Structure formats: C-alpha cells, structure tokens
Coordinates of C-alpha atoms and ligand atoms in Angstrom, one line a residue:
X1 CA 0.0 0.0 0.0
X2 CA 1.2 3.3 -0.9
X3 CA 1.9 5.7 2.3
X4 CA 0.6 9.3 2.1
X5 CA 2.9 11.7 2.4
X6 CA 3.0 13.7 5.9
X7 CA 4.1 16.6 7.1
X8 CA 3.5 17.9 10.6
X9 CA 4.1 21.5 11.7
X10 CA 4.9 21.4 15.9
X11 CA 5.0 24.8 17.1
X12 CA 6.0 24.7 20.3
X13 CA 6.0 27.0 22.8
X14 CA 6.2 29.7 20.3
X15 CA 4.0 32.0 18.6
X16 CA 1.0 35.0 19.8
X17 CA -2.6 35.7 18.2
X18 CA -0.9 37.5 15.5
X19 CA 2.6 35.4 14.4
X20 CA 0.0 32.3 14.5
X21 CA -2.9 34.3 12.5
X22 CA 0.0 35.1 9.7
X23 CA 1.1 31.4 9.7
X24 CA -2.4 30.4 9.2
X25 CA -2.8 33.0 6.5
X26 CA 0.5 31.8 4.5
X27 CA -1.2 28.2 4.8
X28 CA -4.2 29.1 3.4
X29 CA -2.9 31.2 0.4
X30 CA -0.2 28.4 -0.6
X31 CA -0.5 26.3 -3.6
X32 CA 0.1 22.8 -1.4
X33 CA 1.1 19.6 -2.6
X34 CA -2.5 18.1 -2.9
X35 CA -1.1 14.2 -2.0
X36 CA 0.4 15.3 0.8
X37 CA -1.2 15.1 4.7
X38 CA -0.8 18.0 6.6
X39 CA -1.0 18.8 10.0
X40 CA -0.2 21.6 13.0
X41 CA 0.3 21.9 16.2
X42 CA 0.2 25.2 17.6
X43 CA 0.5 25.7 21.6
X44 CA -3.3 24.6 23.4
X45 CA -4.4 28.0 24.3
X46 CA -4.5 28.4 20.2
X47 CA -5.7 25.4 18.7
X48 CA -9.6 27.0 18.3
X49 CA -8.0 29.9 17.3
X50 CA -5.9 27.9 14.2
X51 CA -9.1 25.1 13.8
X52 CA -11.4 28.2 12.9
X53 CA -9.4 29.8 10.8
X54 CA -7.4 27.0 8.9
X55 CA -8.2 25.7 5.9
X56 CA -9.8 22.9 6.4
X57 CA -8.1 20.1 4.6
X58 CA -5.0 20.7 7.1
X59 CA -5.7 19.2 9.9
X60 CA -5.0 20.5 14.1
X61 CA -3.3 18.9 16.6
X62 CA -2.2 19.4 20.2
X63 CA 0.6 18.9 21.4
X64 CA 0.0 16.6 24.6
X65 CA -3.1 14.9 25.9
X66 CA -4.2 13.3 29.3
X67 CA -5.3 10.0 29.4
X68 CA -8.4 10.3 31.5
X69 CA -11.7 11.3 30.3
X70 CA -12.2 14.4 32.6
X71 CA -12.2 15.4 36.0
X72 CA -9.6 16.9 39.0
X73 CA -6.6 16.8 36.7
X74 CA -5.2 20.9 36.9
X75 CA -3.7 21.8 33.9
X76 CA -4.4 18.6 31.1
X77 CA -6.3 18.7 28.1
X78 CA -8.6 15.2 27.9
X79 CA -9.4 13.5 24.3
X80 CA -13.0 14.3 24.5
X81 CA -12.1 17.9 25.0
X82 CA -9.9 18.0 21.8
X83 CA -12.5 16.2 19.7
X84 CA -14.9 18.5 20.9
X85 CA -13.0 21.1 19.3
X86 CA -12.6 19.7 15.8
X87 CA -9.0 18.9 16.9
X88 CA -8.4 15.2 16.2
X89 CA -4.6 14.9 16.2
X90 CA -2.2 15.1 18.9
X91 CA 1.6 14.7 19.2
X92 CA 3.0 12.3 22.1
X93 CA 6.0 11.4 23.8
X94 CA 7.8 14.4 22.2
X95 CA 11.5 14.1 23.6
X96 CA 11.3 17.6 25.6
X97 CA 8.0 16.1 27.4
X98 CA 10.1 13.1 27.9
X99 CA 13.3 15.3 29.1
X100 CA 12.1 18.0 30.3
X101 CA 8.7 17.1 31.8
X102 CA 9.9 13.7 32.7
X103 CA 7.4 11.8 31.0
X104 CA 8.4 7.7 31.3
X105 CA 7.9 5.0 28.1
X106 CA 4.6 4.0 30.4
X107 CA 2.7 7.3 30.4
X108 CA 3.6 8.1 26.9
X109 CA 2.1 4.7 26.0
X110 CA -0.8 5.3 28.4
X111 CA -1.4 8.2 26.6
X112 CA -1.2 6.7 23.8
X113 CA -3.1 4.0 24.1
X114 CA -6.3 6.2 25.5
X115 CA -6.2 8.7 22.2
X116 CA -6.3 5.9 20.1
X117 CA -8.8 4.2 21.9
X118 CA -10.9 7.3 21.7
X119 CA -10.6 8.7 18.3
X120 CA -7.8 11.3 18.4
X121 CA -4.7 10.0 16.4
X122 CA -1.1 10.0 17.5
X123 CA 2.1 11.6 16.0
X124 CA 4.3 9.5 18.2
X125 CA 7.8 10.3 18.9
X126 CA 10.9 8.9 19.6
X127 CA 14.5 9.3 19.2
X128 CA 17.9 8.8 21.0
X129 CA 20.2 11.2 22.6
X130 CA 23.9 12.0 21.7
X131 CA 25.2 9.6 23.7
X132 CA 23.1 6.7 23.5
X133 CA 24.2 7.6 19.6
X134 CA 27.6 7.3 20.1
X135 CA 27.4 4.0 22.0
X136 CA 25.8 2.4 19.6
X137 CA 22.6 2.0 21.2
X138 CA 20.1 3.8 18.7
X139 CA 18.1 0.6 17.8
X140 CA 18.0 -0.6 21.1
X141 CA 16.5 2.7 22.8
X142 CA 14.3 3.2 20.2
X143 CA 13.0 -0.5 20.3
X144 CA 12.4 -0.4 23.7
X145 CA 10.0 2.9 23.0
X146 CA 8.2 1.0 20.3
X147 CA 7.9 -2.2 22.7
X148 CA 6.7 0.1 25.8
X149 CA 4.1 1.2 23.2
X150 CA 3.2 -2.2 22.2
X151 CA 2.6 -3.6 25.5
X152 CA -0.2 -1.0 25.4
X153 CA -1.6 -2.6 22.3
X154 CA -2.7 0.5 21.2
X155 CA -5.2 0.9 17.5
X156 CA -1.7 1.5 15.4
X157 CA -4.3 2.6 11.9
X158 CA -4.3 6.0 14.2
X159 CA -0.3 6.2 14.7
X160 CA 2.3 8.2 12.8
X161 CA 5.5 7.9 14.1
X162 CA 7.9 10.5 14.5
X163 CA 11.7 9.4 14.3
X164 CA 13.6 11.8 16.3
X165 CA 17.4 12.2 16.7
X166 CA 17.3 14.3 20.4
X167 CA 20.5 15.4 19.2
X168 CA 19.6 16.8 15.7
X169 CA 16.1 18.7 17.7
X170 CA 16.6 22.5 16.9
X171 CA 20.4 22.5 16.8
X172 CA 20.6 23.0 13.2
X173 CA 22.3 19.3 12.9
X174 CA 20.3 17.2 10.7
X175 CA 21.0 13.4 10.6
X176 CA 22.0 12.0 7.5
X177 CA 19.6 10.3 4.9
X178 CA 21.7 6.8 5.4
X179 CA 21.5 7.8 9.1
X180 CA 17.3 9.1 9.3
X181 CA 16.7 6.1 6.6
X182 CA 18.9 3.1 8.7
X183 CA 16.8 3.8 11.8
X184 CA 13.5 4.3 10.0
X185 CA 14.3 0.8 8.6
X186 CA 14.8 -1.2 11.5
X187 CA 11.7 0.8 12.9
X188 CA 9.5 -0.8 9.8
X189 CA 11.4 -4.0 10.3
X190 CA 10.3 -4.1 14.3
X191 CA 6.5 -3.4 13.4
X192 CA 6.9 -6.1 11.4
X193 CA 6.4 -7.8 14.7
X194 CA 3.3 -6.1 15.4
X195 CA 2.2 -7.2 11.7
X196 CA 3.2 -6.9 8.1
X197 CA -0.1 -4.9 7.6
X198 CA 0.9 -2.3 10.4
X199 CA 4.6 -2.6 8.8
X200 CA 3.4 -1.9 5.4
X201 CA 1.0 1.6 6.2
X202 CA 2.5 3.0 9.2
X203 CA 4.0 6.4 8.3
X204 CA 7.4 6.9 9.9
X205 CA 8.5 10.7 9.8
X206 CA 11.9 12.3 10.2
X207 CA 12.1 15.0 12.6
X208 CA 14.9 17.2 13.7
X209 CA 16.0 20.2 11.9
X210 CA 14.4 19.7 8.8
X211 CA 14.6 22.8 6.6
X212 CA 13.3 23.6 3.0
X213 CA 17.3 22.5 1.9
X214 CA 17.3 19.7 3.4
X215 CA 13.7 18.0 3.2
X216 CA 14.4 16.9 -0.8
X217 CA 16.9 14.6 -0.5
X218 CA 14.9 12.7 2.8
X219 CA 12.1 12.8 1.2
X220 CA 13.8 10.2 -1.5
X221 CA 14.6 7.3 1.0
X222 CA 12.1 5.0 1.0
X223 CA 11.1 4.4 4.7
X224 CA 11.0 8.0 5.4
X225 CA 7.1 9.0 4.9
X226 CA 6.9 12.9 5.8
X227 CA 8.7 14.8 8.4
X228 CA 7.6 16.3 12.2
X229 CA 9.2 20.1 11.6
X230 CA 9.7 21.9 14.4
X231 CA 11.5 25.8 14.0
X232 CA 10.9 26.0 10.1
X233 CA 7.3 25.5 10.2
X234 CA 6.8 28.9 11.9
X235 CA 8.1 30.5 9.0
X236 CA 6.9 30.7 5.5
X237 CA 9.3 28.4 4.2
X238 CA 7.4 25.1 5.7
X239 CA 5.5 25.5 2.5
X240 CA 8.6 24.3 0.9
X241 CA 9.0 21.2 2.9
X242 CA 5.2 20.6 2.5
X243 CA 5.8 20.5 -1.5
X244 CA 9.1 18.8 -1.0
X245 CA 7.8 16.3 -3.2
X246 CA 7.9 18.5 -6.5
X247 CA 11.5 19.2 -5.7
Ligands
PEP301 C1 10.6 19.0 16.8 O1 10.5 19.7 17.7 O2 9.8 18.0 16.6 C2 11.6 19.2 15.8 C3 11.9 18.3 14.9 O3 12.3 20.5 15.9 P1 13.3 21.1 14.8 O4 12.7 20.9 13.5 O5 13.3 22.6 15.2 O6 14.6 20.5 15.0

C-alpha cells in the first residue's frame, strides 16, 4: 500500500494571536502539494484559534493529551475535549515532554493508548540522545520505546511515528539520509512484529532540523514517509518542505 505523504508543523512554545494568524494565513494562500497530509500543532491555548481559521483540509493537533476522560486533573487537556473542538490529532512522547517534563515509556504509552482508543490520532515520537548515539545503542533505545508502546496494544491505523534524533532537535544538525533512513528501517522492520499490515502503512517521519534545503533529498529514501518540523514550520518556508515532493 502506498503511504501518504505527511508533514507535521509542531509549534511549540512559540507564537502569539498574531505570528499564529500570519502562519495560518501563509497556509491558506499556498498552492500545497494536494497528495500530501498536513497537520499543525500550535500551543493549546491556540488550537480554536488555528481550527477556525485554517483551511480545512489541514488538519490540528495538540501537542499533549491526558489520558483520563475528565475530572480533578489541573492543567491537562482530555481527548474528548480535543475532539470537541474539531481537533483530532495530537503529538505524544515528544523528547522535551520526555526530558524535560519527565514523561516515562509508560505514560507516553498510556497516553497513547487512550487517544487511540478514543478517536484522536497519534504523532508518536521517539529518538535517541547524543550519547546513546555514540554508544551504539540507537536501535535498542528506540526498540524499547516501540515495545513500551506495544505492550499497550494500542489501535496503530491511528499512529504516525515520528523518528527523532534528540540530538539533531533544533540545533541545526540534521541526521544524515543513510543515518534518518537506517533507523526508519529497522523501525519498519520491528512493526513487522506487530504485523506486516501495520509494517506496510504505518507512516514513519523524520524530525529534527528539517529545513526547506534539506527535506528533498529525505524525502527520496524509502522508509521516510513525511517529516515532524519543528523551528521551520513557523516561518513561511514550511510551505517548501510541505511540496518537498515536487523538488
Ligand atoms: C521537533 O520539535 O519536533 C523538531 C523536529 O524540531 P526542529 O525541526 O526545530 O529540530
């Protein structure tokens, strides 16, 4: 089965009303690659903001979600919440929630698991740091993500994973295509263990300092499905990498 073509936008902690109105705005006016999936993730307190405003074949996501329905829980965002909002994408286990916010392989699959389970799909991320690089431990740290998530057994039709480098993550230090397509290979050769099926049509993305130069030549390698863009899709040039395709 052919894999559509994705390219996520995750905004981070960055933008206001108006730098997020003017991204919108670029989006809308672009001539887009129409084979190609789309999808954005501006901070929470802007996802109406961006859902109302977008065009709406680009679809919204946030960038974290709890995984309880509702209730005493200060500070999350539930699934039913985002659905009720028209947003029906989120990103997970991003490596500064797992760094930063301490988030373990357990509750990233937890959360995973529960927006699956409840209609909200999943840019999952994962990724090793510099030093697990140079040890030589990629594969094994980023197996032992993927099998933390499949203990979950979580509805994979609604998971895009994001391949990750920590190291390569807004420092301007892209990995290599033999590097980005050795590891996306041996992530399409472990979910052959899930299935061939969920081998064949999950989408694997590159992320970490993707830039209009270097999205062509990714693009090209033949497990890498789309990219998760972090600093370049707040600026115009993220239509770029969106039509990387026609390169
Ligand atoms: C990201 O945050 O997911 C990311 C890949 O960031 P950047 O493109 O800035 O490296």
């Amino acid at each position: 089965m052919a894999r559509k073509f994705f390219v996520g936008g995750n905004f981070k902690m960055n933008g206001t009303i108006s730098s997020i109105k003017e991204i919108v705005n670029n989006l809308n006016n672009a001539n887009l690659d129409p084979s190609i999936e789309v999808v954005i993730a501006p901070p929470s307190l802007y996802l109406l903001l961006v859902r109302e405003n977008l065009r709406p074949e680009i679809e919204v996501a946030a960038q974290n979600v709890f995984d309880k329905p509702n209730g005493a829980f200060t500070g999350e965002i539930s699934v039913t919440q985002l659905k009720d909002s028209k947003i029906n994408w989120t990103i997970l286990g991003h490596s500064e929630r797992r760094t930063i916010l301490k988030e373990s392989d357990a509750v990233v699959s937890q959360k995973t698991k529960f927006a699956t389970d409840n209609g909200v799909s999943v840019i999952w991320c994962c990724g090793e740091s510099l030093e697990e690089r140079e040890a030589g431990r990629t594969i094994e740290v980023v197996s032992s993500q993927l099998e933390a998530l499949k203990a979950e057994n979580p509805d994979w039709s609604k998971i895009v994973i994001a391949y990750e480098p920590i190291w390569a993550i807004g420092t301007g230090k892209v990995a290599t295509t033999e590097q980005a397509q050795e590891v996306h290979k041996a992530i399409r050769d472990w979910l052959k263990g899930v299935s061939d099926k969920v081998a064949d049509e999950t989408r694997i993305l590159y992320g970490g300092s993707v830039s209009e130069k270097n999205c062509g030549e990714l693009s090209k390698q033949p497990d890498i499905d789309g990219f998760l863009v972090g600093g370049a899709s707040l600026k115009p040039a993220f239509v770029d990498i969106i039509n990387c395709k026609k390169q």
